[in-house]
């Protein structure tokens, strides 16, 4: 005959915490929860560090989930333990999960019965946090719109370049400012007691972005096109192109601050969506008409592509070499690089890799955040990065 026993506080809190993790988008399978409950039964609720590592080792499946887990643990577990220690009698603990984009719903529920603040644990998460690591290929239309706001806040500055224009300098510069020095000398009977200097000013480097819109890039092209729009409207000196079977300049179409209007104008301008890819020929077209003569010279050159190419890889290698000679930095963003066991074996990717300074991922918002850091890196040292096989 089985005797029913009341669940212990450790059991109740372990199960509740697992539910919270699921509520914020983390995977907490039943078998992991059972192991966590067993661990808490042995550890108790006294040592926070032991409890944290027991929860982390049993409920966190991926390394990238740790930041979200830490926030949930700090808010939920610390307050839960404080409530348990304050009173030995059984209490009802209410958990409220607030997401930033649900403010309207919260306003509509203001007439609901108020909860006891003492025993209420409130978790507030931004909806964008759950999207930062999500693959763009899994986004729906609503999530793409949410991601636009994050992309608009990215700062694509990049290291400046010296200009031919001179500016006044407060210290010894490269050149004497004869005019200011002579004007100041009139106050001292013509004696140049105070000398003035000028130095070269700086200006923003041009950022050139090429987006692959071929069939293989279709799952990522929607999100990356929004990234290009954010770059064009949020930064000066940006040039945007798409390429598939042909090269199309879309800088003018993306200058509208209304994302829907900008994307609609771009769609009407580009005629080779989801087609084939001729990387080498498109880059040759860019070099001959825009790149080598001025647009690419001294610029930060970014290619958003998975590297699949139907053309001659020797042509692609030749054009990448031409760009490499004049560009300040060559960056290749490949959404497939995050895949386990990825190796740059595609013909186009293998041909372009020797001429690339930075080879980075581009599958998520976090990856684009890392891209902005690469763009801002203040060094033109050539970094040929090869992915591990």
Tab-separated table of C-alpha atoms in Angstrom:
chain	number	residue	atom	x	y	z
A	1	UNK	CA	0.000	0.000	0.000
A	2	UNK	CA	1.482	3.336	-1.101
A	3	UNK	CA	1.385	6.229	1.318
A	4	UNK	CA	1.050	9.702	-0.227
A	5	UNK	CA	3.533	12.178	1.177
A	6	UNK	CA	3.608	15.938	0.743
A	7	UNK	CA	6.277	17.232	-1.610
A	8	UNK	CA	9.234	18.924	0.108
A	9	UNK	CA	9.995	22.647	-0.380
A	10	UNK	CA	13.081	21.698	-2.375
A	11	UNK	CA	10.959	19.552	-4.690
A	12	UNK	CA	8.362	22.304	-5.181
A	13	UNK	CA	10.909	24.997	-5.891
A	14	UNK	CA	12.923	22.827	-8.273
A	15	UNK	CA	9.838	22.046	-10.347
A	16	UNK	CA	8.743	25.701	-10.313
A	17	UNK	CA	12.166	26.882	-11.445
A	18	UNK	CA	12.157	24.379	-14.315
A	19	UNK	CA	8.798	25.799	-15.424
A	20	UNK	CA	10.235	29.306	-15.382
A	21	UNK	CA	13.140	28.207	-17.574
A	22	UNK	CA	10.686	26.755	-20.077
A	23	UNK	CA	8.717	29.980	-19.962
A	24	UNK	CA	11.713	32.043	-21.060
A	25	UNK	CA	12.526	29.711	-23.927
A	26	UNK	CA	15.088	27.333	-22.414
A	27	UNK	CA	14.784	23.591	-22.864
A	28	UNK	CA	14.251	21.752	-19.552
A	29	UNK	CA	13.379	18.090	-20.286
A	30	UNK	CA	11.600	16.000	-17.680
A	31	UNK	CA	14.549	13.671	-17.109
A	32	UNK	CA	16.802	16.666	-16.355
A	33	UNK	CA	14.244	18.062	-13.910
A	34	UNK	CA	14.089	14.713	-12.103
A	35	UNK	CA	17.880	14.685	-11.714
A	36	UNK	CA	17.763	18.284	-10.455
A	37	UNK	CA	15.092	17.369	-7.861
A	38	UNK	CA	17.247	14.468	-6.673
A	39	UNK	CA	20.265	16.772	-6.391
A	40	UNK	CA	18.317	19.308	-4.334
A	41	UNK	CA	17.050	16.545	-2.066
A	42	UNK	CA	20.687	15.856	-1.189
A	43	UNK	CA	21.913	19.456	-1.099
A	44	UNK	CA	19.002	21.236	0.561
A	45	UNK	CA	18.461	24.984	0.196
A	46	UNK	CA	21.291	26.401	2.311
A	47	UNK	CA	24.261	26.784	-0.021
A	48	UNK	CA	23.445	29.019	-2.995
A	49	UNK	CA	26.589	28.097	-4.914
A	50	UNK	CA	25.837	24.362	-4.684
A	51	UNK	CA	22.250	24.967	-5.799
A	52	UNK	CA	23.360	27.112	-8.741
A	53	UNK	CA	25.784	24.511	-10.095
A	54	UNK	CA	23.309	21.697	-9.533
A	55	UNK	CA	20.742	23.594	-11.587
A	56	UNK	CA	23.277	24.622	-14.244
A	57	UNK	CA	24.702	21.135	-14.709
A	58	UNK	CA	21.284	19.485	-15.001
A	59	UNK	CA	19.074	22.083	-16.723
A	60	UNK	CA	21.397	23.990	-19.085
A	61	UNK	CA	21.814	22.090	-22.334
A	62	UNK	CA	23.769	24.656	-24.372
A	63	UNK	CA	26.565	27.049	-23.428
A	64	UNK	CA	24.779	29.982	-25.089
A	65	UNK	CA	21.795	29.501	-22.729
A	66	UNK	CA	23.882	30.420	-19.670
A	67	UNK	CA	23.215	34.228	-19.688
A	68	UNK	CA	19.436	33.711	-19.747
A	69	UNK	CA	19.737	30.998	-17.080
A	70	UNK	CA	21.788	33.286	-14.819
A	71	UNK	CA	19.174	36.050	-14.981
A	72	UNK	CA	16.324	33.655	-14.224
A	73	UNK	CA	18.246	32.070	-11.339
A	74	UNK	CA	19.180	35.399	-9.760
A	75	UNK	CA	15.620	36.735	-9.887
A	76	UNK	CA	13.680	33.582	-9.084
A	77	UNK	CA	15.855	31.419	-6.876
A	78	UNK	CA	17.296	34.067	-4.552
A	79	UNK	CA	13.884	35.514	-3.800
A	80	UNK	CA	12.348	32.061	-3.436
A	81	UNK	CA	14.912	31.046	-0.822
A	82	UNK	CA	14.312	34.304	1.064
A	83	UNK	CA	10.585	33.541	1.191
A	84	UNK	CA	11.158	29.968	2.358
A	85	UNK	CA	13.495	31.063	5.150
A	86	UNK	CA	11.196	33.823	6.377
A	87	UNK	CA	8.377	31.479	7.412
A	88	UNK	CA	8.203	27.773	8.021
A	89	UNK	CA	4.484	27.601	7.174
A	90	UNK	CA	3.451	26.625	3.664
A	91	UNK	CA	2.968	29.646	1.422
A	92	UNK	CA	1.668	30.251	-2.056
A	93	UNK	CA	4.264	31.836	-4.303
A	94	UNK	CA	2.970	33.637	-7.385
A	95	UNK	CA	5.202	34.070	-10.414
A	96	UNK	CA	4.547	36.798	-12.963
A	97	UNK	CA	6.406	36.758	-16.264
A	98	UNK	CA	6.417	40.145	-17.990
A	99	UNK	CA	7.623	40.561	-21.545
A	100	UNK	CA	8.259	44.033	-22.886
A	101	UNK	CA	5.980	43.685	-25.903
A	102	UNK	CA	3.038	42.636	-23.715
A	103	UNK	CA	2.534	46.023	-22.070
A	104	UNK	CA	-0.781	46.546	-23.800
A	105	UNK	CA	-2.076	43.269	-22.430
A	106	UNK	CA	-0.942	44.244	-18.917
A	107	UNK	CA	-2.900	47.499	-19.175
A	108	UNK	CA	-6.034	45.630	-20.122
A	109	UNK	CA	-5.664	43.384	-17.055
A	110	UNK	CA	-5.375	46.173	-14.494
A	111	UNK	CA	-8.773	45.302	-13.039
A	112	UNK	CA	-7.585	41.844	-11.970
A	113	UNK	CA	-7.227	41.052	-8.278
A	114	UNK	CA	-3.869	42.386	-7.012
A	115	UNK	CA	-1.276	39.891	-5.835
A	116	UNK	CA	0.583	39.970	-2.547
A	117	UNK	CA	3.822	41.769	-3.403
A	118	UNK	CA	5.671	39.926	-0.631
A	119	UNK	CA	5.116	36.510	-2.190
A	120	UNK	CA	5.158	37.530	-5.823
A	121	UNK	CA	8.234	36.954	-7.931
A	122	UNK	CA	8.249	39.028	-11.105
A	123	UNK	CA	10.466	38.074	-14.011
A	124	UNK	CA	10.826	40.681	-16.737
A	125	UNK	CA	12.448	39.730	-20.000
A	126	UNK	CA	12.750	41.611	-23.254
A	127	UNK	CA	11.233	39.697	-26.149
A	128	UNK	CA	14.329	40.463	-28.208
A	129	UNK	CA	16.451	38.385	-25.809
A	130	UNK	CA	14.799	35.190	-27.023
A	131	UNK	CA	15.623	36.161	-30.627
A	132	UNK	CA	19.287	37.097	-30.220
A	133	UNK	CA	20.563	33.548	-30.698
A	134	UNK	CA	17.732	32.238	-32.874
A	135	UNK	CA	18.674	31.325	-36.438
A	136	UNK	CA	17.316	33.773	-39.028
A	137	UNK	CA	16.050	30.829	-41.071
A	138	UNK	CA	13.527	30.097	-38.287
A	139	UNK	CA	12.164	33.652	-38.023
A	140	UNK	CA	8.567	34.466	-38.861
A	141	UNK	CA	7.384	37.860	-40.137
A	142	UNK	CA	6.601	39.179	-36.657
A	143	UNK	CA	10.046	38.243	-35.382
A	144	UNK	CA	11.700	39.930	-38.339
A	145	UNK	CA	9.936	43.158	-37.437
A	146	UNK	CA	11.126	42.847	-33.837
A	147	UNK	CA	14.676	42.244	-35.043
A	148	UNK	CA	14.595	45.454	-37.099
A	149	UNK	CA	14.670	47.538	-33.926
A	150	UNK	CA	17.736	45.678	-32.657
A	151	UNK	CA	19.503	46.107	-35.994
A	152	UNK	CA	18.733	49.834	-36.059
A	153	UNK	CA	20.667	50.229	-32.803
A	154	UNK	CA	23.845	48.624	-34.168
A	155	UNK	CA	26.712	51.057	-34.650
A	156	UNK	CA	28.749	50.365	-37.780
A	157	UNK	CA	31.411	53.008	-37.262
A	158	UNK	CA	34.679	51.438	-38.357
A	159	UNK	CA	38.140	52.990	-38.021
A	160	UNK	CA	38.436	56.457	-39.619
A	161	UNK	CA	40.733	57.371	-42.463
A	162	UNK	CA	42.901	60.442	-42.891
A	163	UNK	CA	41.495	63.149	-45.108
A	164	UNK	CA	43.320	65.607	-47.364
A	165	UNK	CA	41.587	68.419	-45.494
A	166	UNK	CA	43.499	69.990	-42.607
A	167	UNK	CA	42.168	71.092	-39.232
A	168	UNK	CA	43.523	73.224	-36.428
A	169	UNK	CA	45.671	71.344	-33.947
A	170	UNK	CA	46.215	72.017	-30.248
A	171	UNK	CA	49.627	70.382	-30.342
A	172	UNK	CA	52.520	70.198	-32.787
A	173	UNK	CA	51.044	68.863	-35.957
A	174	UNK	CA	52.471	68.009	-39.331
A	175	UNK	CA	52.318	71.523	-40.752
A	176	UNK	CA	52.692	75.083	-39.540
A	177	UNK	CA	49.586	77.258	-39.729
A	178	UNK	CA	51.340	80.275	-41.209
A	179	UNK	CA	48.202	82.403	-41.455
A	180	UNK	CA	47.193	82.040	-37.794
A	181	UNK	CA	50.800	82.398	-36.637
A	182	UNK	CA	51.270	85.697	-38.548
A	183	UNK	CA	47.909	87.048	-37.366
A	184	UNK	CA	48.828	86.324	-33.744
A	185	UNK	CA	52.272	87.929	-34.182
A	186	UNK	CA	50.646	91.341	-34.838
A	187	UNK	CA	49.839	91.513	-31.126
A	188	UNK	CA	53.558	91.196	-30.307
A	189	UNK	CA	55.089	93.706	-32.731
A	190	UNK	CA	55.449	91.127	-35.438
A	191	UNK	CA	57.281	88.573	-33.309
A	192	UNK	CA	55.899	85.003	-33.809
A	193	UNK	CA	55.864	84.201	-30.107
A	194	UNK	CA	52.953	81.818	-30.449
A	195	UNK	CA	53.093	79.256	-33.211
A	196	UNK	CA	50.062	77.411	-34.558
A	197	UNK	CA	49.785	74.096	-36.312
A	198	UNK	CA	47.467	72.135	-38.559
A	199	UNK	CA	46.994	68.388	-38.971
A	200	UNK	CA	45.036	66.120	-41.319
A	201	UNK	CA	41.401	65.630	-40.349
A	202	UNK	CA	39.693	62.237	-40.376
A	203	UNK	CA	36.532	60.995	-41.976
A	204	UNK	CA	34.429	57.868	-41.939
A	205	UNK	CA	35.532	55.029	-44.177
A	206	UNK	CA	33.096	53.905	-46.822
A	207	UNK	CA	31.284	50.670	-46.003
A	208	UNK	CA	30.412	48.523	-49.037
A	209	UNK	CA	28.004	45.621	-48.464
A	210	UNK	CA	27.141	42.923	-51.021
A	211	UNK	CA	24.250	40.537	-50.276
A	212	UNK	CA	23.848	37.151	-51.933
A	213	UNK	CA	20.142	36.672	-52.830
A	214	UNK	CA	20.455	33.309	-54.570
A	215	UNK	CA	18.235	30.338	-53.762
A	216	UNK	CA	20.639	28.884	-51.205
A	217	UNK	CA	20.622	32.169	-49.251
A	218	UNK	CA	16.839	32.637	-49.321
A	219	UNK	CA	16.301	31.672	-45.626
A	220	UNK	CA	18.731	34.417	-44.553
A	221	UNK	CA	18.319	37.080	-47.240
A	222	UNK	CA	15.162	38.551	-45.651
A	223	UNK	CA	16.888	39.292	-42.350
A	224	UNK	CA	20.217	40.377	-43.859
A	225	UNK	CA	18.454	42.800	-46.206
A	226	UNK	CA	16.968	44.471	-43.126
A	227	UNK	CA	20.479	44.650	-41.696
A	228	UNK	CA	21.639	46.418	-44.860
A	229	UNK	CA	18.738	48.871	-44.570
A	230	UNK	CA	19.715	49.648	-40.964
A	231	UNK	CA	23.305	50.254	-42.109
A	232	UNK	CA	22.306	52.610	-44.941
A	233	UNK	CA	19.965	54.780	-42.846
A	234	UNK	CA	22.086	54.692	-39.700
A	235	UNK	CA	25.513	55.496	-41.134
A	236	UNK	CA	27.012	57.829	-43.719
A	237	UNK	CA	29.047	56.561	-46.677
A	238	UNK	CA	27.397	53.148	-47.132
A	239	UNK	CA	26.941	51.443	-50.489
A	240	UNK	CA	24.628	48.430	-50.843
A	241	UNK	CA	24.428	45.837	-53.615
A	242	UNK	CA	22.669	42.533	-54.211
A	243	UNK	CA	23.982	39.777	-56.428
A	244	UNK	CA	22.809	36.448	-57.746
A	245	UNK	CA	23.052	36.058	-61.489
A	246	UNK	CA	23.546	39.826	-61.815
A	247	UNK	CA	24.769	42.733	-59.709
A	248	UNK	CA	22.251	45.377	-58.615
A	249	UNK	CA	22.973	48.589	-56.741
A	250	UNK	CA	20.226	49.243	-54.152
A	251	UNK	CA	21.690	52.089	-52.077
A	252	UNK	CA	19.090	54.590	-53.264
A	253	UNK	CA	16.204	52.201	-52.620
A	254	UNK	CA	17.326	51.611	-49.008
A	255	UNK	CA	17.655	55.288	-48.052
A	256	UNK	CA	14.002	55.516	-46.970
A	257	UNK	CA	13.682	55.366	-43.175
A	258	UNK	CA	10.431	53.430	-43.526
A	259	UNK	CA	11.581	49.764	-43.604
A	260	UNK	CA	8.488	48.532	-45.455
A	261	UNK	CA	8.840	51.168	-48.155
A	262	UNK	CA	12.588	50.566	-48.496
A	263	UNK	CA	12.148	46.799	-48.851
A	264	UNK	CA	9.318	47.229	-51.346
A	265	UNK	CA	11.447	49.532	-53.492
A	266	UNK	CA	14.320	47.077	-53.327
A	267	UNK	CA	12.107	44.145	-54.345
A	268	UNK	CA	10.920	46.021	-57.415
A	269	UNK	CA	14.483	46.899	-58.386
A	270	UNK	CA	16.006	43.413	-57.983
A	271	UNK	CA	14.979	40.835	-60.577
A	272	UNK	CA	17.101	37.789	-59.693
A	273	UNK	CA	15.727	36.749	-56.297
A	274	UNK	CA	16.212	33.075	-55.394
A	275	UNK	CA	18.057	32.257	-58.590
A	276	UNK	CA	21.558	30.986	-59.246
A	277	UNK	CA	24.852	32.498	-58.119
A	278	UNK	CA	27.667	33.811	-60.275
A	279	UNK	CA	29.928	35.305	-57.656
A	280	UNK	CA	33.012	35.832	-59.779
A	281	UNK	CA	31.221	37.576	-62.642
A	282	UNK	CA	29.238	39.807	-60.273
A	283	UNK	CA	32.420	40.862	-58.481
A	284	UNK	CA	34.116	41.527	-61.820
A	285	UNK	CA	31.182	43.774	-62.737
A	286	UNK	CA	31.560	45.602	-59.423
A	287	UNK	CA	35.335	46.017	-59.825
A	288	UNK	CA	35.088	47.277	-63.395
A	289	UNK	CA	32.251	49.760	-62.876
A	290	UNK	CA	32.473	50.876	-59.225
A	291	UNK	CA	35.102	49.205	-57.099
A	292	UNK	CA	38.687	49.564	-58.238
A	293	UNK	CA	38.254	53.116	-59.512
A	294	UNK	CA	37.086	54.533	-56.193
A	295	UNK	CA	34.231	52.925	-54.267
A	296	UNK	CA	36.259	50.031	-52.849
A	297	UNK	CA	39.520	51.926	-52.375
A	298	UNK	CA	40.217	52.261	-48.662
A	299	UNK	CA	36.759	50.909	-47.816
A	300	UNK	CA	35.503	48.187	-45.494
A	301	UNK	CA	34.173	45.567	-47.892
A	302	UNK	CA	31.565	43.097	-46.575
A	303	UNK	CA	30.149	40.096	-48.459
A	304	UNK	CA	27.042	38.365	-47.069
A	305	UNK	CA	27.036	34.956	-48.754
A	306	UNK	CA	27.208	31.208	-48.133
A	307	UNK	CA	29.880	30.886	-50.841
A	308	UNK	CA	27.950	28.587	-53.195
A	309	UNK	CA	28.878	29.550	-56.760
A	310	UNK	CA	28.002	28.149	-60.174
A	311	UNK	CA	30.682	30.137	-61.940
A	312	UNK	CA	34.387	29.600	-62.464
A	313	UNK	CA	36.203	29.707	-59.092
A	314	UNK	CA	39.329	31.063	-60.801
A	315	UNK	CA	37.384	34.158	-61.849
A	316	UNK	CA	36.180	34.644	-58.270
A	317	UNK	CA	39.711	34.279	-56.887
A	318	UNK	CA	41.031	36.816	-59.408
A	319	UNK	CA	38.363	39.406	-58.524
A	320	UNK	CA	38.809	38.881	-54.776
A	321	UNK	CA	42.522	39.470	-55.215
A	322	UNK	CA	41.816	42.741	-57.037
A	323	UNK	CA	39.577	43.893	-54.201
A	324	UNK	CA	42.070	42.773	-51.588
A	325	UNK	CA	44.692	45.112	-53.049
A	326	UNK	CA	42.595	48.271	-52.644
A	327	UNK	CA	40.168	47.628	-49.752
A	328	UNK	CA	41.061	48.482	-46.154
A	329	UNK	CA	39.497	45.257	-44.872
A	330	UNK	CA	37.725	42.300	-46.499
A	331	UNK	CA	35.011	40.652	-44.379
A	332	UNK	CA	33.010	37.592	-45.425
A	333	UNK	CA	29.818	36.820	-43.474
A	334	UNK	CA	28.613	33.233	-43.921
A	335	UNK	CA	25.397	32.130	-42.127
A	336	UNK	CA	26.395	28.483	-42.518
A	337	UNK	CA	29.645	28.877	-40.576
A	338	UNK	CA	27.810	28.175	-37.305
A	339	UNK	CA	26.825	24.671	-38.455
A	340	UNK	CA	28.593	21.873	-36.524
A	341	UNK	CA	31.487	20.474	-38.509
A	342	UNK	CA	31.328	23.258	-41.100
A	343	UNK	CA	34.284	23.553	-43.440
A	344	UNK	CA	34.634	26.065	-46.319
A	345	UNK	CA	34.568	23.381	-49.004
A	346	UNK	CA	32.171	25.082	-51.441
A	347	UNK	CA	34.069	26.096	-54.575
A	348	UNK	CA	33.306	29.775	-54.211
A	349	UNK	CA	34.099	29.904	-50.511
A	350	UNK	CA	37.363	28.015	-50.945
A	351	UNK	CA	38.428	30.337	-53.775
A	352	UNK	CA	37.654	33.522	-51.825
A	353	UNK	CA	39.042	32.519	-48.431
A	354	UNK	CA	42.757	33.329	-49.053
A	355	UNK	CA	41.855	36.980	-49.693
A	356	UNK	CA	39.564	37.477	-46.682
A	357	UNK	CA	40.700	39.283	-43.527
A	358	UNK	CA	37.777	38.217	-41.320
A	359	UNK	CA	35.509	35.192	-41.797
A	360	UNK	CA	32.520	35.462	-39.445
A	361	UNK	CA	29.072	34.009	-38.809
A	362	UNK	CA	25.864	35.753	-39.857
A	363	UNK	CA	22.963	33.554	-38.799
A	364	UNK	CA	21.578	35.515	-35.832
A	365	UNK	CA	21.357	38.893	-34.124
A	366	UNK	CA	24.248	37.992	-31.840
A	367	UNK	CA	26.319	37.160	-34.914
A	368	UNK	CA	25.524	40.595	-36.411
A	369	UNK	CA	26.538	42.185	-33.116
A	370	UNK	CA	29.909	40.439	-33.449
A	371	UNK	CA	30.116	41.666	-37.051
A	372	UNK	CA	29.833	45.282	-35.882
A	373	UNK	CA	32.768	44.677	-33.532
A	374	UNK	CA	34.823	43.261	-36.407
A	375	UNK	CA	33.969	46.283	-38.578
A	376	UNK	CA	35.015	48.645	-35.785
A	377	UNK	CA	38.351	46.931	-35.227
A	378	UNK	CA	41.055	49.557	-35.533
A	379	UNK	CA	43.611	47.557	-37.482
A	380	UNK	CA	44.215	46.776	-41.142
A	381	UNK	CA	46.403	43.771	-40.418
A	382	UNK	CA	45.527	40.939	-42.780
A	383	UNK	CA	43.883	38.078	-40.916
A	384	UNK	CA	43.296	35.052	-43.060
A	385	UNK	CA	41.038	32.879	-40.944
A	386	UNK	CA	40.402	29.273	-41.858
A	387	UNK	CA	37.585	27.306	-40.259
A	388	UNK	CA	38.584	24.064	-38.540
A	389	UNK	CA	37.614	20.966	-40.416
